[in-house]
Amino acid sequence: MLARVPRVRGAIRAASRGGPSPGSRVVMPAAFPSLPASWGEVICRGRGAYDVTGDLAARRIADGGNVRWLDPNGSDAANGLTEGTAKQTWAGVRATFALNTPVTVFIKPGTYSAWGAASVYQNANLIAVGGRARFSAAVTGLSWAANGTYPNVYQATVAAPYAVVDEAQLDAERIATWLTLQASLAAVDAAPGSYYASGGVLYVRTADSRAPDASLLVLPTGALNGVTLLDPSVFASGIDWIGGQRAFTAQAAAAFTAFDCRFLYGETGGYYANSCLDSVLVNCEAHGIVNGDGYDYTAVGKHLELRCRGRRNGAPWAASSGINNASSAHGATVVRLSGYYGNSDGPNVADAVSSYSFNAGCRIETSRDDSGPTQQCNVVADSSGGGAGAKIWLLDCGLGGAGIAADLRPSLAADRIYVRNSPYGRAPSGAGVVEAW
């Protein structure tokens, strides 16, 4: 039986109409849900450059002068109320919060332990000052020793991690590299940039055969990092969340806003909006997620990614190989403007169930998945999990790159991908419809 080919209406593999002129408001598709008032309208700044008219920085929380300070050189015995009396740990500063009392935490540069169970449950600003602040789930205090049999291998006593990341070794995209999981100690000795765990001992060989140092992140299974609870509104700036089950989870949040934040090397996700009603991410990055999506939205809410990047998500050995995405919605409404999404172990942009997404000025390219046309795609609309069909609009988007079976895949008959001024070089796959708008 021949595979069903999607219906393609309008010009195949070419721009259907010209894009908006610089400085003009974008007329959103009639079927697209309304945007939150704080976003304003979508506007074209220039060829491939899109923005919103709303003052997104104004989403910062009014704190009434209630502030705390966090400093890696501080002390949890201090009161945390001034820069000179800063707390040292997230748990220490979090213990000073009062329910229903908005707060701003100024965070000095450095690396802090992951949040663990110390979630944010009231309206809060989390502001890095003077440089980047890092909340890391990596195991600390490991004692490394040279292996007595294999001269290139170092070992430490620690439970088997879900990943080992070397921040001293960057790939072509300037992202820290994963060490490759091997099946034996001998295989580690023979393969620079690899690891093996057995019997409570971790064996590693770095890519440059150096002794492990602070740049080598051993990431434990099941750790908790950034989490919100009880419907707060949170505003964050200049923070890296590194590792954890998911790097950051906006759990039942009224609103989450992040400027220049990074969600890195999570076990099953980067930024996860789980019943969050309103996300705004500006100049954010979600990279190196081992077994999940860079940006992941559940069935509710409206979410904006402005000049965000999602790259190299899905490790080659991941259990969910082939379905790891740079950005993915599962029923929510998402607007992606002037972003970059690429090098996923699966479709780079994948919107499912009854999702709506509007994507303008984005570059979407190169899937590492090798399972064939179902997942080896740039953009996928897929309602196979239920719903009335996923709807995706593309405006002034660039599609391409190596390792792609199809640029566009509306998987089922109810799924739609609408294309305007977004040329594509490979015939669509799937049973749905690709059409001009």
Short mmCIF file of C-alpha atoms in Angstrom, two decimals, residues 2-431:
data_model
loop_
_atom_site.label_atom_id
_atom_site.label_comp_id
_atom_site.label_asym_id
_atom_site.label_seq_id
_atom_site.Cartn_x
_atom_site.Cartn_y
_atom_site.Cartn_z
CA LEU A 2 1.32 3.41 -0.88
CA ALA A 3 1.96 5.81 1.98
CA ARG A 4 -0.48 8.69 2.12
CA VAL A 5 1.06 11.95 0.92
CA PRO A 6 -0.11 15.19 2.56
CA ARG A 7 -2.26 17.51 0.52
CA VAL A 8 -0.26 20.59 -0.40
CA ARG A 9 -2.20 23.71 -1.33
CA GLY A 10 -0.42 26.72 -2.79
CA ALA A 11 3.15 26.86 -4.04
CA ILE A 12 5.10 23.77 -3.07
CA ARG A 13 8.53 24.35 -1.51
CA ALA A 14 8.32 28.09 -2.05
CA ALA A 15 7.14 31.26 -0.43
CA SER A 16 3.40 31.67 -0.78
CA ARG A 17 3.35 35.45 -0.26
CA GLY A 18 5.79 38.11 0.79
CA GLY A 19 6.31 38.79 4.48
CA PRO A 20 5.22 41.94 6.36
CA SER A 21 7.12 45.17 5.78
CA PRO A 22 9.51 46.42 8.50
CA GLY A 23 7.73 48.33 11.25
CA SER A 24 4.33 46.85 10.50
CA ARG A 25 2.08 44.91 12.84
CA VAL A 26 1.58 41.28 11.93
CA VAL A 27 -2.02 40.38 11.25
CA MET A 28 -2.40 37.11 13.11
CA PRO A 29 -4.37 34.28 11.52
CA ALA A 30 -8.07 34.54 12.27
CA ALA A 31 -8.11 31.08 13.83
CA PHE A 32 -5.22 31.81 16.17
CA PRO A 33 -6.08 32.37 19.87
CA SER A 34 -5.78 35.90 21.26
CA LEU A 35 -2.49 36.91 22.91
CA PRO A 36 -2.10 38.01 26.56
CA ALA A 37 -2.39 41.79 26.94
CA SER A 38 1.12 42.12 28.42
CA TRP A 39 2.65 40.81 25.18
CA GLY A 40 1.07 43.45 22.97
CA GLU A 41 1.04 42.66 19.25
CA VAL A 42 3.52 40.84 17.04
CA ILE A 43 5.57 43.29 14.95
CA CYS A 44 8.06 42.93 12.11
CA ARG A 45 11.31 44.80 12.85
CA GLY A 46 12.94 43.79 9.56
CA ARG A 47 13.53 40.82 7.33
CA GLY A 48 13.27 37.77 9.60
CA ALA A 49 13.29 39.93 12.77
CA TYR A 50 10.10 39.76 14.82
CA ASP A 51 9.19 41.14 18.22
CA VAL A 52 6.18 42.10 20.33
CA THR A 53 5.05 45.61 21.17
CA GLY A 54 4.47 44.94 24.88
CA ASP A 55 6.97 46.03 27.54
CA LEU A 56 7.94 42.54 28.72
CA ALA A 57 10.32 43.90 31.36
CA ALA A 58 7.26 45.41 33.06
CA ARG A 59 6.23 41.87 34.03
CA ARG A 60 8.71 42.17 36.90
CA ILE A 61 6.98 41.71 40.24
CA ALA A 62 6.27 44.65 42.56
CA ASP A 63 8.03 43.62 45.78
CA GLY A 64 7.21 46.51 48.10
CA GLY A 65 10.89 46.78 49.06
CA ASN A 66 11.04 43.19 50.33
CA VAL A 67 14.46 41.97 49.13
CA ARG A 68 16.95 39.21 49.89
CA TRP A 69 20.56 38.64 48.84
CA LEU A 70 22.33 35.43 47.88
CA ASP A 71 26.13 35.14 47.58
CA PRO A 72 28.35 32.02 47.32
CA ASN A 73 30.59 33.74 49.87
CA GLY A 74 27.70 34.61 52.18
CA SER A 75 26.46 32.77 55.28
CA ASP A 76 23.16 31.10 56.04
CA ALA A 77 23.59 32.42 59.60
CA ALA A 78 23.18 35.96 58.21
CA ASN A 79 19.75 37.54 57.73
CA GLY A 80 20.02 37.87 53.92
CA LEU A 81 18.51 41.36 53.90
CA THR A 82 21.49 43.24 52.44
CA GLU A 83 24.38 42.57 50.10
CA GLY A 84 26.72 42.50 53.09
CA THR A 85 24.56 40.02 55.01
CA ALA A 86 23.76 37.68 52.11
CA LYS A 87 22.69 34.09 52.53
CA GLN A 88 24.96 31.43 51.04
CA THR A 89 22.54 28.78 49.76
CA TRP A 90 19.22 28.74 47.98
CA ALA A 91 17.69 26.71 50.82
CA GLY A 92 18.90 29.35 53.26
CA VAL A 93 17.36 32.29 51.41
CA ARG A 94 14.21 30.37 50.55
CA ALA A 95 13.62 29.67 54.28
CA THR A 96 13.16 33.43 54.84
CA PHE A 97 10.25 33.75 52.39
CA ALA A 98 6.77 34.45 53.74
CA LEU A 99 3.66 33.05 52.10
CA ASN A 100 1.76 35.58 49.96
CA THR A 101 4.55 38.16 50.34
CA PRO A 102 6.28 39.12 47.06
CA VAL A 103 10.07 39.16 47.22
CA THR A 104 13.10 40.01 45.07
CA VAL A 105 16.24 37.91 45.44
CA PHE A 106 19.44 39.49 44.14
CA ILE A 107 21.88 36.72 43.30
CA LYS A 108 25.63 37.29 43.13
CA PRO A 109 27.69 35.45 40.46
CA GLY A 110 28.76 31.89 41.16
CA THR A 111 27.54 28.32 41.35
CA TYR A 112 24.95 27.22 43.89
CA SER A 113 23.48 23.83 44.65
CA ALA A 114 20.21 22.84 42.99
CA TRP A 115 16.97 23.92 44.63
CA GLY A 116 15.93 20.44 45.73
CA ALA A 117 12.54 20.63 47.47
CA ALA A 118 12.93 24.38 48.16
CA SER A 119 10.47 25.58 45.53
CA VAL A 120 9.14 29.11 44.99
CA TYR A 121 5.51 29.42 46.06
CA GLN A 122 4.95 33.19 46.12
CA ASN A 123 5.44 35.99 43.60
CA ALA A 124 9.17 36.56 43.22
CA ASN A 125 11.92 38.19 41.17
CA LEU A 126 15.16 36.22 40.85
CA ILE A 127 17.79 38.62 39.54
CA ALA A 128 21.46 37.79 38.91
CA VAL A 129 23.65 40.84 39.54
CA GLY A 130 27.25 41.31 38.39
CA GLY A 131 27.43 38.12 36.32
CA ARG A 132 25.72 34.79 35.77
CA ALA A 133 24.27 32.79 38.65
CA ARG A 134 24.20 29.01 38.29
CA PHE A 135 22.01 26.53 40.14
CA SER A 136 23.59 23.14 39.47
CA ALA A 137 22.40 19.65 40.32
CA ALA A 138 25.89 18.21 39.68
CA VAL A 139 27.41 16.06 42.42
CA THR A 140 30.06 17.95 44.39
CA GLY A 141 32.98 16.82 46.53
CA LEU A 142 33.94 13.77 44.45
CA SER A 143 37.37 12.28 45.11
CA TRP A 144 38.92 11.17 41.82
CA ALA A 145 41.75 8.67 41.56
CA ALA A 146 43.62 7.16 38.62
CA ASN A 147 42.51 3.63 37.80
CA GLY A 148 45.21 1.11 38.57
CA THR A 149 44.72 -0.95 35.39
CA TYR A 150 43.77 1.52 32.69
CA PRO A 151 46.11 4.54 32.59
CA ASN A 152 43.67 6.91 30.84
CA VAL A 153 40.79 6.30 33.24
CA TYR A 154 39.87 8.07 36.48
CA GLN A 155 37.32 6.79 38.96
CA ALA A 156 35.18 8.04 41.84
CA THR A 157 32.64 6.47 44.17
CA VAL A 158 29.19 7.73 43.20
CA ALA A 159 25.86 6.30 42.07
CA ALA A 160 25.41 5.88 38.33
CA PRO A 161 24.52 9.29 36.83
CA TYR A 162 22.13 9.96 33.96
CA ALA A 163 24.86 11.95 32.21
CA VAL A 164 28.37 13.31 32.52
CA VAL A 165 28.95 16.70 30.87
CA ASP A 166 32.33 18.32 30.19
CA GLU A 167 32.08 22.11 30.16
CA ALA A 168 35.74 22.36 29.19
CA GLN A 169 35.02 20.64 25.86
CA LEU A 170 32.67 22.59 23.60
CA ASP A 171 31.19 21.37 20.34
CA ALA A 172 30.87 23.36 17.12
CA GLU A 173 27.79 25.11 18.55
CA ARG A 174 29.73 26.15 21.69
CA ILE A 175 27.72 23.74 23.86
CA ALA A 176 29.37 21.56 26.49
CA THR A 177 29.74 17.96 25.35
CA TRP A 178 28.27 14.79 26.82
CA LEU A 179 30.64 11.98 27.62
CA THR A 180 29.52 8.90 25.72
CA LEU A 181 28.18 6.01 27.78
CA GLN A 182 30.20 2.83 27.30
CA ALA A 183 29.47 -0.80 28.18
CA SER A 184 32.74 -1.61 29.93
CA LEU A 185 35.76 -0.12 31.66
CA ALA A 186 38.02 -1.27 28.84
CA ALA A 187 35.80 0.56 26.34
CA VAL A 188 36.21 3.78 28.33
CA ASP A 189 39.99 3.43 28.27
CA ALA A 190 39.86 3.08 24.48
CA ALA A 191 37.46 6.01 23.87
CA PRO A 192 38.36 9.58 24.90
CA GLY A 193 35.28 11.46 26.10
CA SER A 194 33.40 8.51 27.61
CA TYR A 195 32.22 6.98 30.89
CA TYR A 196 30.99 3.76 32.49
CA ALA A 197 29.32 3.12 35.86
CA SER A 198 29.26 -0.15 37.77
CA GLY A 199 28.90 -1.16 41.41
CA GLY A 200 28.72 2.38 42.73
CA VAL A 201 31.88 3.47 40.91
CA LEU A 202 32.02 5.92 38.01
CA TYR A 203 34.84 5.57 35.48
CA VAL A 204 35.64 8.40 33.07
CA ARG A 205 38.10 9.34 30.39
CA THR A 206 37.89 12.98 29.41
CA ALA A 207 38.20 13.94 25.76
CA ASP A 208 41.65 15.42 26.40
CA SER A 209 42.60 12.70 28.94
CA ARG A 210 43.00 15.26 31.72
CA ALA A 211 42.13 14.48 35.31
CA PRO A 212 38.50 15.36 36.15
CA ASP A 213 38.06 18.88 37.48
CA ALA A 214 35.25 21.31 38.29
CA SER A 215 34.33 21.50 34.59
CA LEU A 216 33.21 17.87 34.64
CA LEU A 217 29.56 17.70 35.74
CA VAL A 218 28.33 14.38 37.12
CA LEU A 219 24.52 14.64 37.02
CA PRO A 220 22.56 12.35 39.35
CA THR A 221 19.27 10.71 38.44
CA GLY A 222 16.13 12.13 40.06
CA ALA A 223 17.54 15.42 41.38
CA LEU A 224 15.21 18.42 41.71
CA ASN A 225 16.21 21.86 40.47
CA GLY A 226 14.08 24.99 39.88
CA VAL A 227 10.37 24.48 40.65
CA THR A 228 7.41 26.80 41.29
CA LEU A 229 4.27 25.77 43.19
CA LEU A 230 0.92 27.27 44.27
CA ASP A 231 0.34 29.59 41.30
CA PRO A 232 3.02 32.25 41.75
CA SER A 233 4.23 34.76 39.18
CA VAL A 234 8.02 34.60 38.84
CA PHE A 235 10.43 36.88 36.97
CA ALA A 236 14.02 35.65 36.43
CA SER A 237 17.06 37.22 34.80
CA GLY A 238 20.61 36.02 34.10
CA ILE A 239 20.30 32.57 35.69
CA ASP A 240 21.44 29.12 34.55
CA TRP A 241 19.59 26.06 35.81
CA ILE A 242 21.84 23.05 35.22
CA GLY A 243 20.71 19.45 35.48
CA GLY A 244 17.93 17.95 37.53
CA GLN A 245 14.97 15.92 36.34
CA ARG A 246 14.05 19.09 34.50
CA ALA A 247 16.22 22.16 34.73
CA PHE A 248 13.24 24.40 35.58
CA THR A 249 9.57 23.55 36.05
CA ALA A 250 6.88 26.23 36.11
CA GLN A 251 4.44 24.02 37.99
CA ALA A 252 0.93 25.44 38.21
CA ALA A 253 2.34 28.95 37.84
CA ALA A 254 0.23 31.98 37.03
CA ALA A 255 3.10 33.45 35.02
CA PHE A 256 6.80 32.85 34.45
CA THR A 257 9.10 35.37 32.76
CA ALA A 258 12.77 34.76 32.00
CA PHE A 259 15.29 37.13 30.42
CA ASP A 260 18.67 35.73 29.37
CA CYS A 261 18.26 32.46 31.28
CA ARG A 262 19.56 29.02 30.33
CA PHE A 263 18.04 25.60 30.93
CA LEU A 264 20.84 23.06 30.50
CA TYR A 265 21.55 19.30 30.58
CA GLY A 266 18.29 18.24 32.25
CA GLU A 267 17.50 14.56 32.61
CA THR A 268 14.05 14.72 30.99
CA GLY A 269 13.63 18.39 30.03
CA GLY A 270 14.91 21.95 30.04
CA TYR A 271 12.13 24.50 30.64
CA TYR A 272 8.90 22.68 31.48
CA ALA A 273 5.64 24.65 31.68
CA ASN A 274 3.35 22.26 33.51
CA SER A 275 -0.04 23.95 33.83
CA CYS A 276 1.64 27.34 33.67
CA LEU A 277 -0.82 29.86 32.25
CA ASP A 278 1.57 32.45 30.78
CA SER A 279 5.27 32.01 29.94
CA VAL A 280 7.51 34.65 28.41
CA LEU A 281 11.08 33.62 27.56
CA VAL A 282 13.39 36.26 26.08
CA ASN A 283 16.93 35.51 24.83
CA CYS A 284 16.87 32.16 26.59
CA GLU A 285 18.64 28.90 25.74
CA ALA A 286 17.71 25.24 26.26
CA HIS A 287 20.56 22.91 25.31
CA GLY A 288 21.92 19.47 25.96
CA ILE A 289 18.79 17.90 27.43
CA VAL A 290 19.52 14.18 27.66
CA ASN A 291 16.10 12.57 27.35
CA GLY A 292 13.48 15.21 26.56
CA ASP A 293 12.65 18.58 25.06
CA GLY A 294 14.41 21.92 25.41
CA TYR A 295 11.13 23.84 25.85
CA ASP A 296 8.12 21.73 26.78
CA TYR A 297 4.54 22.98 27.26
CA THR A 298 1.63 20.91 28.52
CA ALA A 299 -2.03 21.23 27.56
CA VAL A 300 -2.79 24.72 28.85
CA GLY A 301 -1.51 28.27 28.75
CA LYS A 302 -0.05 30.73 26.27
CA HIS A 303 3.71 30.89 25.86
CA LEU A 304 6.13 33.22 24.08
CA GLU A 305 9.68 32.40 22.99
CA LEU A 306 11.40 35.58 21.77
CA ARG A 307 14.90 35.21 20.29
CA CYS A 308 15.30 31.88 22.07
CA ARG A 309 17.52 28.98 21.08
CA GLY A 310 17.04 25.25 21.49
CA ARG A 311 19.90 23.06 20.28
CA ARG A 312 21.30 19.55 20.58
CA ASN A 313 18.58 18.06 22.72
CA GLY A 314 18.37 14.28 23.01
CA ALA A 315 21.46 12.20 23.75
CA PRO A 316 22.29 9.39 21.30
CA TRP A 317 21.72 6.78 24.02
CA ALA A 318 18.47 8.34 25.34
CA ALA A 319 15.53 6.00 25.96
CA SER A 320 13.23 8.35 24.04
CA SER A 321 15.53 8.61 21.04
CA GLY A 322 13.76 10.13 18.05
CA ILE A 323 11.18 12.17 19.98
CA ASN A 324 13.39 14.76 21.66
CA ASN A 325 12.55 18.26 20.43
CA ALA A 326 13.97 21.74 20.64
CA SER A 327 10.50 23.12 21.42
CA SER A 328 7.22 21.27 21.78
CA ALA A 329 3.62 21.99 22.84
CA HIS A 330 1.10 19.37 23.88
CA GLY A 331 -2.13 21.32 23.62
CA ALA A 332 -0.91 24.80 24.60
CA THR A 333 -0.63 27.94 22.46
CA VAL A 334 2.94 28.98 21.60
CA VAL A 335 4.42 31.97 19.74
CA ARG A 336 8.06 31.63 18.63
CA LEU A 337 9.72 34.73 17.21
CA SER A 338 13.21 35.01 15.67
CA GLY A 339 14.45 31.85 17.37
CA TYR A 340 16.80 29.05 16.43
CA TYR A 341 15.82 25.39 16.77
CA GLY A 342 18.15 22.67 15.54
CA ASN A 343 20.18 19.49 15.93
CA SER A 344 17.51 17.62 17.89
CA ASP A 345 17.32 13.85 18.19
CA GLY A 346 13.84 14.11 16.73
CA PRO A 347 11.76 16.90 15.16
CA ASN A 348 13.07 20.34 16.03
CA VAL A 349 9.63 21.93 16.47
CA ALA A 350 6.87 19.48 17.33
CA ASP A 351 3.41 20.63 18.35
CA ALA A 352 0.91 17.96 19.29
CA VAL A 353 -2.68 17.22 20.25
CA SER A 354 -4.70 20.46 19.79
CA SER A 355 -1.79 22.90 19.99
CA TYR A 356 -1.64 26.20 18.14
CA SER A 357 1.74 27.68 17.31
CA PHE A 358 2.77 30.79 15.39
CA ASN A 359 6.40 30.86 14.28
CA ALA A 360 7.94 33.94 12.61
CA GLY A 361 11.52 34.63 11.61
CA CYS A 362 12.75 31.33 13.02
CA ARG A 363 15.55 29.12 11.73
CA ILE A 364 14.57 25.45 12.08
CA GLU A 365 17.07 22.89 10.82
CA THR A 366 18.89 19.57 11.09
CA SER A 367 17.54 16.55 12.94
CA ARG A 368 19.93 13.92 14.29
CA ASP A 369 17.22 11.26 14.40
CA ASP A 370 17.84 8.31 12.08
CA SER A 371 14.48 6.53 12.45
CA GLY A 372 13.05 7.80 9.17
CA PRO A 373 10.46 10.31 7.97
CA THR A 374 8.15 10.08 11.01
CA GLN A 375 10.56 11.86 13.36
CA GLN A 376 13.42 13.01 11.12
CA CYS A 377 11.73 16.32 10.38
CA ASN A 378 12.10 20.02 11.03
CA VAL A 379 8.46 20.82 11.90
CA VAL A 380 5.80 18.31 12.95
CA ALA A 381 2.10 18.79 13.71
CA ASP A 382 0.92 15.58 15.36
CA SER A 383 -2.43 14.89 16.99
CA SER A 384 -1.83 11.15 17.35
CA GLY A 385 -2.13 11.62 21.14
CA GLY A 386 -5.70 12.89 20.70
CA GLY A 387 -7.29 16.28 20.18
CA ALA A 388 -8.79 18.08 17.24
CA GLY A 389 -5.56 18.47 15.30
CA ALA A 390 -2.40 20.53 15.78
CA LYS A 391 -2.16 23.81 13.87
CA ILE A 392 1.19 25.43 13.00
CA TRP A 393 1.76 28.71 11.14
CA LEU A 394 5.18 29.54 9.64
CA LEU A 395 6.07 33.08 8.53
CA ASP A 396 9.51 34.08 7.21
CA CYS A 397 11.04 30.89 8.59
CA GLY A 398 14.15 29.18 7.25
CA LEU A 399 13.95 25.40 6.96
CA GLY A 400 16.76 23.08 6.00
CA GLY A 401 19.95 21.44 7.16
CA ALA A 402 21.38 17.97 6.89
CA GLY A 403 19.75 14.80 8.19
CA ILE A 404 16.17 15.74 7.32
CA ALA A 405 13.70 13.35 5.65
CA ALA A 406 10.99 16.04 5.41
CA ASP A 407 10.94 19.70 6.38
CA LEU A 408 7.23 19.56 7.22
CA ARG A 409 5.07 16.75 8.57
CA PRO A 410 1.37 17.16 9.37
CA SER A 411 1.03 13.65 10.75
CA LEU A 412 -2.71 12.96 10.73
CA ALA A 413 -5.58 14.14 8.56
CA ALA A 414 -6.66 16.75 11.15
CA ASP A 415 -3.18 18.33 11.40
CA ARG A 416 -2.30 21.51 9.50
CA ILE A 417 0.88 23.43 8.71
CA TYR A 418 0.31 26.86 7.12
CA VAL A 419 3.26 28.35 5.24
CA ARG A 420 4.00 31.93 4.24
CA ASN A 421 7.34 33.09 2.85
CA SER A 422 9.02 30.01 4.31
CA PRO A 423 10.59 27.96 1.51
CA TYR A 424 11.24 24.28 2.10
CA GLY A 425 13.34 21.90 0.06
CA ARG A 426 11.87 18.49 0.75
CA ALA A 427 8.36 17.25 0.04
CA PRO A 428 6.17 17.05 3.18
CA SER A 429 5.29 13.71 4.73
CA GLY A 430 2.24 12.68 6.76
CA ALA A 431 -1.50 12.53 6.14
#
